[in-house]
Coordinates of C-alpha atoms and ligand atoms in Angstrom, one line a residue:
M238 CA 70.0 214.6 287.9
A239 CA 66.2 213.8 288.6
E240 CA 67.6 210.5 290.5
V241 CA 69.6 212.3 292.6
L242 CA 66.7 215.0 293.1
E243 CA 64.5 212.4 294.4
E244 CA 67.4 210.8 296.2
I245 CA 67.8 214.5 298.4
A246 CA 64.2 214.2 298.9
L247 CA 64.0 210.9 300.3
L248 CA 67.4 211.1 302.6
L249 CA 65.7 214.8 303.8
E250 CA 62.6 213.3 304.5
M251 CA 64.3 210.6 306.4
K252 CA 66.2 213.5 308.5
D253 CA 62.8 215.1 309.3
E254 CA 63.7 218.1 307.3
N255 CA 60.9 220.5 306.2
P256 CA 58.8 218.9 304.3
F257 CA 58.2 222.1 302.0
K258 CA 62.3 221.7 301.1
V259 CA 61.3 217.8 300.4
R260 CA 58.7 218.5 298.4
A261 CA 60.6 221.5 296.3
Y262 CA 63.6 218.7 295.8
R263 CA 60.7 215.9 294.5
H264 CA 58.8 218.5 292.5
G265 CA 61.9 219.7 291.1
A266 CA 62.8 216.0 290.0
E267 CA 59.7 215.9 288.5
I268 CA 60.1 219.0 286.4
V269 CA 63.6 217.8 285.0
R270 CA 62.0 214.7 284.1
G271 CA 59.7 216.1 281.8
F272 CA 62.1 218.0 280.0
D273 CA 64.1 216.1 277.2
D274 CA 68.5 215.7 277.5
S275 CA 68.3 219.4 277.0
I276 CA 68.1 220.1 280.1
V277 CA 71.6 218.7 280.9
A278 CA 73.1 221.4 278.9
L279 CA 70.9 224.2 280.2
A280 CA 71.8 222.9 283.2
A281 CA 75.6 223.2 282.6
R282 CA 75.3 226.6 280.4
G283 CA 73.8 227.6 283.4
E284 CA 70.8 228.5 282.2
L285 CA 67.9 227.1 283.7
E286 CA 66.3 230.7 284.8
G287 CA 62.9 230.6 284.6
I288 CA 61.4 227.3 284.7
K289 CA 58.8 227.7 287.2
G290 CA 59.4 225.1 289.8
I291 CA 62.9 225.1 289.8
G292 CA 64.4 227.7 292.5
E293 CA 67.9 228.9 292.5
A294 CA 68.9 226.5 295.6
L295 CA 68.0 223.5 292.8
R296 CA 69.5 225.5 290.3
D297 CA 72.9 226.1 291.4
K298 CA 73.1 222.0 292.6
L299 CA 72.1 221.2 288.9
H300 CA 74.6 223.4 287.7
E301 CA 76.6 221.9 289.5
L302 CA 76.2 218.3 288.6
A303 CA 75.8 218.5 285.1
T304 CA 79.5 220.7 284.9
T305 CA 81.3 218.4 287.2
G306 CA 78.9 215.1 287.3
S307 CA 78.9 214.9 291.4
L308 CA 77.2 217.1 293.7
K309 CA 79.1 217.5 297.3
F310 CA 75.6 218.5 298.9
Y311 CA 74.3 215.3 298.0
D312 CA 77.7 213.3 298.8
E313 CA 77.8 214.5 302.1
L314 CA 74.0 213.7 302.7
K315 CA 74.3 210.0 301.7
A316 CA 77.4 209.5 304.0
E317 CA 75.4 209.6 306.7
F318 CA 73.7 206.5 305.8
P319 CA 74.5 203.0 304.7
D320 CA 74.8 202.0 301.1
G321 CA 72.4 199.8 300.8
L322 CA 69.7 202.1 302.2
F323 CA 68.2 203.1 298.7
G324 CA 67.5 199.6 297.9
L325 CA 64.7 199.8 300.6
F326 CA 62.4 202.2 299.1
D327 CA 62.6 200.2 296.0
L328 CA 60.3 197.4 297.8
Q329 CA 56.3 197.6 298.0
G330 CA 55.0 199.0 301.0
L331 CA 58.2 200.8 302.5
G332 CA 58.5 205.1 302.0
P333 CA 60.8 207.4 304.5
K334 CA 58.6 207.0 308.0
K335 CA 59.1 203.0 308.0
V336 CA 63.0 203.0 306.7
K337 CA 63.8 205.6 309.2
V338 CA 61.9 203.4 311.9
L339 CA 63.7 200.0 310.8
H340 CA 67.2 202.3 310.5
R341 CA 67.1 203.8 313.8
E342 CA 65.3 200.8 315.8
L343 CA 67.0 197.6 313.8
G344 CA 69.8 199.1 312.1
V345 CA 69.1 197.6 309.2
G346 CA 70.6 199.4 306.0
S347 CA 70.0 197.1 303.4
V348 CA 67.2 194.7 301.9
A349 CA 69.3 191.9 302.8
D350 CA 69.1 193.6 306.5
L351 CA 65.6 193.9 306.1
K352 CA 65.1 190.0 305.2
A353 CA 67.1 189.1 307.9
A354 CA 65.3 191.0 310.8
C355 CA 61.9 189.5 309.1
E356 CA 63.0 186.1 309.1
A357 CA 64.0 186.5 313.0
G358 CA 60.4 188.1 313.4
K359 CA 62.0 191.6 314.6
V360 CA 59.8 193.5 312.6
A361 CA 56.9 192.6 313.4
G362 CA 57.7 193.8 317.1
L363 CA 58.0 197.2 316.1
A364 CA 55.7 199.8 316.8
G365 CA 53.7 200.7 313.5
F366 CA 54.4 197.2 311.9
G367 CA 53.2 194.2 313.2
A368 CA 52.7 190.6 311.6
K369 CA 51.1 191.2 308.8
T370 CA 53.4 194.3 307.5
Q371 CA 56.3 192.1 308.4
H372 CA 54.6 188.7 306.0
H373 CA 54.3 191.8 303.3
L374 CA 58.1 192.9 303.5
L375 CA 58.8 189.5 302.9
E376 CA 56.4 189.1 300.1
A377 CA 58.0 192.2 298.7
I378 CA 61.8 191.5 299.4
T379 CA 60.4 188.1 296.7
L380 CA 59.5 190.2 294.2
H381 CA 62.6 192.3 294.1
E382 CA 64.9 189.9 294.2
S383 CA 63.1 187.8 291.3
S384 CA 63.2 191.3 289.2
A385 CA 66.8 191.7 289.8
G386 CA 68.8 192.9 286.4
L387 CA 65.6 193.9 284.6
R388 CA 64.8 196.9 283.4
L389 CA 61.4 198.7 281.8
L390 CA 60.9 198.6 278.3
G391 CA 60.6 202.5 278.3
D392 CA 63.9 203.0 280.0
V393 CA 66.4 201.4 277.8
S394 CA 64.9 202.8 274.6
T395 CA 66.9 205.7 274.4
L396 CA 70.2 203.6 274.6
V397 CA 69.2 201.2 272.1
G398 CA 68.2 203.8 269.5
K399 CA 71.9 205.4 270.3
L400 CA 73.5 202.1 270.3
L401 CA 71.9 201.4 267.1
D402 CA 72.6 204.5 265.5
A403 CA 76.5 204.0 266.2
L404 CA 76.7 200.6 264.8
Q405 CA 74.6 201.8 261.6
A406 CA 77.6 204.6 261.5
H407 CA 80.4 202.0 261.1
P408 CA 81.5 202.2 257.7
A409 CA 81.7 198.6 257.6
V410 CA 78.1 197.3 258.8
G411 CA 75.3 196.9 256.1
R412 CA 72.3 196.0 257.9
S413 CA 72.3 196.4 261.6
A414 CA 68.9 195.5 264.2
V415 CA 67.6 195.4 267.3
A416 CA 66.3 191.6 268.3
G417 CA 65.7 190.3 271.4
S418 CA 62.9 190.8 274.4
F419 CA 63.3 194.4 273.1
R420 CA 61.9 194.1 269.5
R421 CA 59.5 192.2 270.7
A422 CA 58.2 194.9 273.6
K423 CA 58.3 193.2 276.4
E424 CA 57.4 195.2 279.2
T425 CA 60.7 194.4 281.0
V426 CA 64.1 193.0 279.3
H427 CA 67.0 191.2 280.6
D428 CA 69.4 192.3 278.6
L429 CA 69.9 194.4 275.2
D430 CA 70.1 192.1 271.7
F431 CA 72.2 193.9 268.8
L432 CA 73.1 192.4 265.1
V433 CA 74.8 193.3 262.4
A434 CA 75.5 192.1 258.8
T435 CA 79.0 192.9 258.2
K436 CA 82.5 191.9 256.4
A437 CA 84.5 192.9 258.7
P438 CA 82.6 190.9 262.0
A439 CA 86.3 191.2 264.6
D440 CA 86.4 195.0 263.7
V441 CA 83.1 195.6 264.3
C442 CA 82.8 193.9 267.2
L443 CA 85.9 195.8 268.7
A444 CA 84.2 199.1 268.2
F445 CA 81.2 198.6 269.6
T446 CA 83.2 198.0 273.1
K447 CA 84.8 201.2 272.6
L448 CA 81.4 203.1 271.8
P449 CA 80.5 206.3 274.8
Q450 CA 78.2 204.5 276.6
V451 CA 79.8 201.5 277.3
H452 CA 81.4 201.0 280.9
S453 CA 83.0 197.3 280.9
V454 CA 83.7 194.8 278.7
I455 CA 82.2 191.1 279.4
A456 CA 83.8 189.7 276.0
C457 CA 84.9 190.4 272.8
G458 CA 85.7 187.6 270.1
A459 CA 85.6 187.0 266.3
T460 CA 81.9 187.3 265.9
K461 CA 80.2 188.3 269.2
A462 CA 80.8 190.7 272.0
S463 CA 79.5 191.8 275.7
V464 CA 79.5 194.9 277.1
R465 CA 77.8 196.5 280.6
T466 CA 76.9 200.1 280.2
E467 CA 76.8 203.0 282.1
D468 CA 73.6 202.1 283.9
G469 CA 74.7 198.6 283.8
V470 CA 72.8 197.2 281.1
Q471 CA 73.9 193.9 279.5
C472 CA 74.4 194.4 275.5
D473 CA 75.1 191.8 273.7
L474 CA 76.2 192.2 269.5
R475 CA 76.5 189.5 267.1
A476 CA 78.4 190.2 263.7
V477 CA 76.9 188.1 260.9
S478 CA 77.4 188.1 257.3
N479 CA 74.4 189.4 254.7
A480 CA 73.2 186.3 254.2
E481 CA 72.6 184.9 257.6
F482 CA 71.2 188.4 258.6
P483 CA 67.5 187.5 258.5
F484 CA 68.1 183.8 260.1
A485 CA 70.3 185.6 263.3
L486 CA 67.6 188.1 263.2
Q487 CA 64.6 185.9 263.6
Y488 CA 66.8 183.3 265.6
F489 CA 67.6 186.3 268.1
T490 CA 64.5 188.0 268.2
G491 CA 62.9 184.8 269.9
S492 CA 60.9 184.4 271.7
K493 CA 62.8 181.1 272.7
E494 CA 59.0 179.4 272.4
H495 CA 57.8 180.8 269.3
N496 CA 61.5 179.8 267.9
V497 CA 60.8 176.2 269.5
A498 CA 57.3 175.7 267.6
L499 CA 59.1 177.7 264.3
R500 CA 61.4 174.7 264.2
S501 CA 59.6 171.6 264.7
L502 CA 56.9 172.7 262.3
A503 CA 60.2 173.4 259.7
L504 CA 61.3 170.0 260.4
K505 CA 57.9 168.7 259.1
R506 CA 58.7 170.1 255.5
G507 CA 61.9 168.8 255.5
L508 CA 64.4 171.6 256.8
S509 CA 66.2 172.3 259.9
L510 CA 66.0 175.9 261.1
N511 CA 68.9 177.7 262.9
E512 CA 70.4 180.9 263.2
Y513 CA 72.2 181.0 260.3
G514 CA 70.1 179.1 257.7
F515 CA 68.1 176.4 256.5
T516 CA 69.5 173.1 255.9
A517 CA 68.2 169.9 254.3
S518 CA 67.1 167.5 256.7
G519 CA 64.9 164.2 257.2
K520 CA 62.8 163.4 253.2
R521 CA 64.8 166.5 251.6
S522 CA 67.8 165.4 250.0
A523 CA 70.7 167.6 250.3
T524 CA 70.8 168.1 246.6
D525 CA 67.2 169.2 246.6
E526 CA 66.9 172.7 246.3
L527 CA 66.5 175.4 249.7
P528 CA 64.3 177.9 250.0
E529 CA 66.1 181.6 249.2
V530 CA 65.8 184.2 251.7
H531 CA 66.6 187.3 251.9
D532 CA 64.9 188.6 254.8
E533 CA 62.8 187.5 257.7
A534 CA 59.6 187.4 255.9
D535 CA 61.0 184.7 253.2
I536 CA 61.8 182.4 256.5
Y537 CA 58.4 182.6 257.3
R538 CA 56.9 182.4 253.7
A539 CA 59.1 179.1 253.8
L540 CA 57.6 177.3 256.5
G541 CA 53.9 178.1 254.9
L542 CA 53.3 181.3 257.3
H543 CA 52.4 184.5 257.0
F544 CA 55.0 187.3 258.3
I545 CA 54.2 187.5 261.8
E546 CA 55.3 190.6 263.7
P547 CA 57.9 190.8 266.3
E548 CA 55.4 191.7 269.2
L549 CA 53.4 188.6 268.6
R550 CA 56.4 186.0 268.7
E551 CA 55.2 184.5 271.7
N552 CA 54.0 181.3 270.9
R553 CA 50.3 182.2 272.1
G554 CA 48.6 181.4 268.9
E555 CA 50.4 183.7 266.5
I556 CA 51.8 180.2 264.4
E557 CA 48.5 178.8 264.0
E558 CA 46.9 182.0 263.0
A559 CA 49.8 182.9 260.9
A560 CA 49.4 179.1 259.3
Q561 CA 45.2 180.3 258.1
R562 CA 45.8 183.6 256.9
P563 CA 47.5 186.7 257.5
L564 CA 48.1 188.1 260.3
P565 CA 46.2 191.4 261.3
R566 CA 47.4 195.0 260.6
L567 CA 48.5 196.2 263.9
V568 CA 48.0 199.6 265.4
E569 CA 50.6 202.4 264.5
L570 CA 51.6 205.0 266.3
A571 CA 50.9 207.8 263.0
E572 CA 47.3 206.3 263.5
L573 CA 47.0 207.9 267.3
R574 CA 44.7 211.4 266.2
G575 CA 44.4 212.3 269.8
T576 CA 45.1 210.9 274.1
F577 CA 43.0 210.9 276.9
H578 CA 44.1 210.8 280.5
N579 CA 46.8 213.9 281.3
H580 CA 47.7 215.8 284.3
T581 CA 48.7 219.3 284.5
T582 CA 49.6 221.7 287.5
A583 CA 45.8 221.5 288.8
S584 CA 46.6 218.2 290.1
D585 CA 50.1 216.5 290.3
G586 CA 51.3 217.5 286.8
V587 CA 54.2 219.7 286.6
H588 CA 53.3 221.9 283.1
T589 CA 50.1 223.9 282.5
L590 CA 47.5 223.7 280.2
E591 CA 48.7 225.6 277.5
E592 CA 51.8 223.9 278.0
M593 CA 50.5 220.6 277.7
A594 CA 48.6 221.8 274.8
A595 CA 51.0 223.2 273.3
E596 CA 53.3 219.8 273.3
A597 CA 50.4 217.6 271.6
I598 CA 50.0 219.9 268.6
E599 CA 54.1 219.7 268.3
L600 CA 53.2 216.1 267.8
G601 CA 50.1 216.6 265.4
L602 CA 47.3 215.6 267.8
Q603 CA 43.5 216.9 267.1
Y604 CA 42.6 216.5 271.0
L605 CA 44.1 215.6 274.0
G606 CA 41.8 214.8 276.9
I607 CA 42.8 216.8 280.5
A608 CA 42.0 214.4 283.5
D609 CA 43.6 215.9 286.7
H610 CA 42.7 214.1 289.9
S611 CA 39.5 214.2 291.9
K612 CA 39.1 215.4 295.5
S613 CA 38.8 212.4 297.4
L614 CA 43.0 212.2 296.3
T615 CA 44.2 214.9 298.1
V616 CA 47.8 213.8 298.4
A617 CA 47.9 214.5 294.2
N618 CA 46.0 217.8 295.3
G619 CA 42.8 216.5 293.8
L620 CA 40.1 219.1 292.3
D621 CA 37.1 219.4 294.0
E622 CA 34.2 220.9 292.4
E623 CA 35.0 224.6 292.0
R624 CA 38.1 224.0 291.2
L625 CA 37.1 221.4 288.3
A626 CA 34.5 223.9 287.5
A627 CA 37.2 226.4 286.8
Q628 CA 39.6 224.0 284.8
I629 CA 36.6 223.7 282.5
G630 CA 35.9 227.4 282.0
E631 CA 39.5 227.4 281.3
I632 CA 39.5 224.7 278.9
R633 CA 36.7 225.8 277.0
R634 CA 38.2 229.7 276.9
L635 CA 41.8 228.6 275.8
N636 CA 39.8 226.2 273.1
R637 CA 38.4 229.5 270.8
G638 CA 41.8 230.0 270.4
F639 CA 43.0 227.0 268.8
E640 CA 43.0 225.7 265.1
G641 CA 42.8 222.2 264.4
F642 CA 42.9 221.4 267.8
Q643 CA 40.7 221.1 270.9
L644 CA 41.4 220.4 274.8
L645 CA 38.8 217.8 276.2
A646 CA 37.8 218.6 279.6
G647 CA 37.8 215.2 281.8
S648 CA 38.5 214.3 284.8
E649 CA 40.8 211.0 286.1
V650 CA 38.0 210.3 289.2
D651 CA 39.0 208.2 291.8
I652 CA 36.5 204.8 292.2
L653 CA 36.3 204.8 296.0
R654 CA 36.1 201.6 298.3
D655 CA 32.7 200.6 297.7
G656 CA 32.7 201.3 293.9
T657 CA 30.8 205.0 293.7
I658 CA 32.7 207.5 292.1
D659 CA 34.2 210.8 293.1
F660 CA 31.9 213.2 292.1
V661 CA 27.8 213.1 291.8
D662 CA 26.1 212.9 288.1
D663 CA 25.8 216.8 288.0
T664 CA 28.8 216.7 288.4
L665 CA 30.2 214.4 285.8
A666 CA 27.7 215.2 283.2
R667 CA 29.2 219.2 282.9
L668 CA 32.9 217.0 281.5
D669 CA 33.4 215.4 277.8
Y670 CA 34.5 212.1 279.3
C671 CA 36.0 210.6 282.9
V672 CA 38.6 208.1 283.8
A673 CA 37.7 206.0 286.1
S674 CA 41.0 204.8 288.6
V675 CA 41.3 202.7 291.7
H676 CA 44.1 205.0 293.8
T677 CA 43.1 203.7 297.6
A678 CA 42.1 200.5 299.5
F679 CA 45.0 198.1 297.6
T680 CA 44.1 195.4 299.8
L681 CA 40.4 194.2 299.0
D682 CA 39.9 190.6 298.0
E683 CA 39.9 190.3 294.3
K684 CA 36.0 189.3 294.1
T685 CA 35.6 192.8 296.3
M686 CA 38.1 194.6 294.2
T687 CA 36.6 192.7 291.0
R688 CA 32.7 194.3 291.9
R689 CA 33.8 197.6 293.0
I690 CA 35.7 198.2 289.8
C691 CA 32.4 196.6 288.0
R692 CA 30.0 199.0 289.9
A693 CA 32.4 202.2 288.4
M694 CA 31.5 201.1 285.1
E695 CA 28.3 200.4 285.4
N696 CA 28.4 204.7 285.6
E697 CA 27.0 206.3 282.6
H698 CA 29.8 208.8 282.9
V699 CA 32.4 206.9 283.6
T700 CA 34.0 206.9 279.8
M701 CA 36.9 204.4 280.8
I702 CA 38.8 202.6 283.4
G703 CA 42.4 203.9 284.1
H704 CA 45.5 201.6 285.0
L705 CA 43.1 198.5 285.8
T706 CA 45.4 196.7 288.2
G707 CA 47.7 199.9 289.9
R708 CA 50.8 197.8 289.3
L709 CA 54.0 199.4 289.0
L710 CA 56.4 197.1 287.3
L711 CA 59.4 195.7 289.0
K712 CA 58.3 197.6 292.3
R713 CA 54.9 196.4 293.4
D714 CA 52.3 194.0 292.0
G715 CA 48.8 195.5 290.6
Y716 CA 45.9 194.5 293.0
A717 CA 43.8 191.2 292.9
V718 CA 41.1 191.4 290.2
D719 CA 39.5 189.4 287.7
H720 CA 40.6 190.5 284.3
A721 CA 38.2 188.1 282.7
R722 CA 34.9 189.4 284.8
I723 CA 36.7 192.8 284.2
I724 CA 36.3 192.5 280.2
D725 CA 32.8 191.0 280.4
C726 CA 31.7 193.7 282.3
A727 CA 33.7 196.3 280.1
A728 CA 31.7 194.6 276.5
E729 CA 28.5 195.0 278.5
T730 CA 28.6 198.4 279.8
R731 CA 30.2 199.6 277.0
T732 CA 32.9 201.3 279.2
V733 CA 36.5 201.8 277.4
I734 CA 39.8 200.2 279.1
E735 CA 42.8 202.4 279.4
L736 CA 46.4 200.9 278.3
N737 CA 48.2 203.1 280.4
C738 CA 51.6 204.1 279.0
N739 CA 53.6 204.8 281.4
P740 CA 56.5 202.5 281.8
Q741 CA 56.0 201.5 284.8
R742 CA 52.5 200.6 284.7
L743 CA 51.8 199.2 281.0
D744 CA 48.3 198.5 282.5
M745 CA 45.8 196.7 281.3
D746 CA 48.7 193.9 280.8
W747 CA 49.1 193.1 277.2
R748 CA 47.9 189.4 278.0
W749 CA 44.7 190.3 278.2
W750 CA 43.7 193.0 274.9
K751 CA 43.5 190.1 272.3
R752 CA 40.7 188.8 274.4
A753 CA 38.8 192.3 275.2
R754 CA 39.2 193.0 272.0
D755 CA 37.6 189.9 270.9
K756 CA 34.8 191.0 273.0
G757 CA 34.3 194.6 271.4
V758 CA 35.9 196.3 274.3
L759 CA 37.8 199.4 273.1
C760 CA 41.1 200.5 274.7
S761 CA 42.6 203.9 274.9
I762 CA 46.0 204.2 274.6
N763 CA 46.5 206.7 277.5
P764 CA 50.0 208.1 278.4
D765 CA 48.6 209.2 282.1
A766 CA 51.3 212.4 281.4
H767 CA 52.3 214.4 284.3
S768 CA 54.6 216.7 282.3
T769 CA 54.8 217.6 278.3
G770 CA 57.0 214.6 278.5
G771 CA 55.0 212.3 279.2
I772 CA 53.2 212.6 276.2
H773 CA 55.6 211.3 274.4
Y774 CA 54.9 207.8 276.4
L775 CA 52.2 207.1 273.4
G776 CA 55.1 205.4 271.7
I777 CA 55.9 202.7 274.0
G778 CA 51.9 202.4 274.6
V779 CA 51.4 201.4 270.9
R780 CA 54.2 198.7 271.3
L781 CA 52.5 197.1 273.6
A782 CA 48.8 197.6 272.0
R783 CA 50.7 195.6 269.0
K784 CA 51.4 193.4 271.4
G785 CA 47.9 192.6 272.7
W786 CA 47.0 192.0 268.9
L787 CA 44.7 195.3 268.4
R788 CA 44.1 196.7 265.2
R789 CA 43.7 201.0 264.7
Q790 CA 39.7 200.1 264.7
D791 CA 40.2 198.7 268.7
V792 CA 41.6 201.7 269.7
L793 CA 39.2 204.6 270.3
N794 CA 42.1 207.2 270.0
T795 CA 43.1 206.4 266.5
R796 CA 39.3 208.1 266.2
T797 CA 39.1 212.1 264.9
F798 CA 37.9 214.8 266.8
A799 CA 34.7 214.9 264.8
E800 CA 34.7 211.1 265.8
I801 CA 35.2 211.5 268.9
T802 CA 32.5 214.1 270.0
T803 CA 30.5 211.7 268.2
F804 CA 31.2 208.7 270.3
L805 CA 31.4 210.8 273.2
G806 CA 28.0 212.7 273.1
T807 CA 26.2 208.9 272.3
P808 CA 24.6 207.2 275.5
K809 CA 27.2 204.2 276.5
A810 CA 24.8 201.6 275.3
K811 CA 24.6 203.1 272.0
R812 CA 28.5 203.4 271.4
Ligands
DGT1085 P1 65.7 188.5 277.8 O1 65.6 187.8 279.1 O2 64.9 189.5 278.1 O3 66.8 189.0 277.8 O4 64.9 187.7 276.9 P2 65.3 187.7 275.5 O5 64.3 186.8 275.0 O6 65.8 188.4 274.6 O7 66.2 186.2 275.3 P3 67.5 186.1 275.2 O8 68.7 187.5 275.6 O9 68.1 185.4 275.9 O10 67.9 185.8 273.9 C1 67.7 186.0 272.9 C2 66.9 185.1 271.8 O11 67.7 184.3 271.4 C3 65.5 184.6 272.3 O12 64.6 185.3 272.6 C4 65.4 183.5 272.0 C5 67.0 183.1 271.1 N1 67.7 181.9 272.3 C6 68.7 182.2 273.2 N2 68.7 181.2 273.6 C7 68.1 180.4 273.0 C8 68.0 178.8 273.2 O13 68.4 178.1 274.3 N3 67.3 178.3 272.3 C9 66.2 178.8 271.3 N4 65.5 178.6 270.6 N5 66.3 180.0 271.2 C10 67.2 180.8 271.8
CA1086 CA1 67.7 189.8 275.7
CA1087 CA1 70.9 188.3 275.2
ZN1088 ZN1 45.8 206.9 288.2

């Protein structure tokens, strides 16, 4: 439903419709996205009455969509444009204005059309484009092509849960698990790999292909099946015996690089390891006893290793470490006590302070940091000093009514082009904390951009840096920053770095966290929620933090409210 509303907004924009109308659809899409699955049922029953931001026109359309699965208004609108048009909106640097010109002037109706037009040099000649834009578009097309078929981790989580539940409910299934890149918490996944232990593999495979989420069957055999879901995600299932299960789970969890290293370690011990079990090899004779294996940990133990959590299995030093000592106990969702960086209706969020607070309380958090945009970010309705002061007052007032929970008054302040902050020190000093982020001038070279962010970190009031690179996974690369330099600077200035939990961001990237941790830089796992539903992104953020080797003590928001108060009340240099 949210996607249909978003596409309507884009198409109306293409048609130069009234901007307020466009905004109503876009806003409606955000609201729908902020709800859980229950909104479909509500829409179907015609019970969307009273939801702020969803007027009568939208209500009727959502009702039609929820009850019939389609929407006449949308279908007719879409029919006015070529089929491949939406692909263009996925490209970095292309919005409705430019797409409109490309379509009108060059008849471009798909990514393939655009690629041909760029290669023929026709785009550079268009008003408002130029050679540089043409070059950037070709780069964006290359990124688009290389990410084809990839999904965001956060976009497949619900599907994984449903399929696992369905498999587990089958009477012939014993143990079951999801393996592959999903289990390793890769930020993007290509396909999903499920595994079951069963005595009736063919039956389970057949049942898998009949699940309601399945759109088409790619293959179905005696021990494996492959299907494509309604959303186009490929899901593989392998059915093995209970004895083989730990080996299959270890093997299909990967990564391939981790497995290759593990196998060579096994060979050194006279063991050959594959997805079915250990067999004797080399110096070990076939009559020698093989290690007894009931679960994955037994496999690692047999190879002289401490257990390695799935998130760490990337062959980036985890095997060497596990040979020496137990790996660190990684942070867990239940250990988070609060969060920073959340938006409300004051800037570009869809829920109010009260609504956001209620959700955080429901989740058992002790504190929720509010960080709406600052004044220079007008596209996101950033707050000026006066509106910020009013919000702080409102937060203090609401706080008197809470028990065991507090809102924190913060701001997501823009880091201006020269590295200065969007508010003066006096204004910043009134806040409990501040998240500083780059939202403009993305094209600065790496050195200038790095200096810009470091300068922001030198500000005494900047508690943490938000979404370090501004990347949107599968959509746009981050701007150029020298991660190593930023981490050093964060360590020197005692500035926290955010792990932004938005599935499209997951920024700073997991590959850098171990280094940051080792330099004493703290991480804040922040949902960057623009709705109550957005707070739930904390779960995916924790998985990426684990992938980055982070422990409880490395994550600021595992601290209690009292500890946070002390932390924020201490000068940066002494934190
Ligand atoms: P992706 O691309 O997001 O689906 O990533 P994975 O890691 O889920 O890759 P996938 O689905 O092709 O295979 C699942 C796991 O199976 C992989 O992580 C390791 C194992 N595997 C698959 N093919 C090979 C192989 O040729 N050699 C080894 N050693 N392992 C493999
Ligand atoms: Ca996979
Ligand atoms: Ca696979
Ligand atoms: Zn931001």
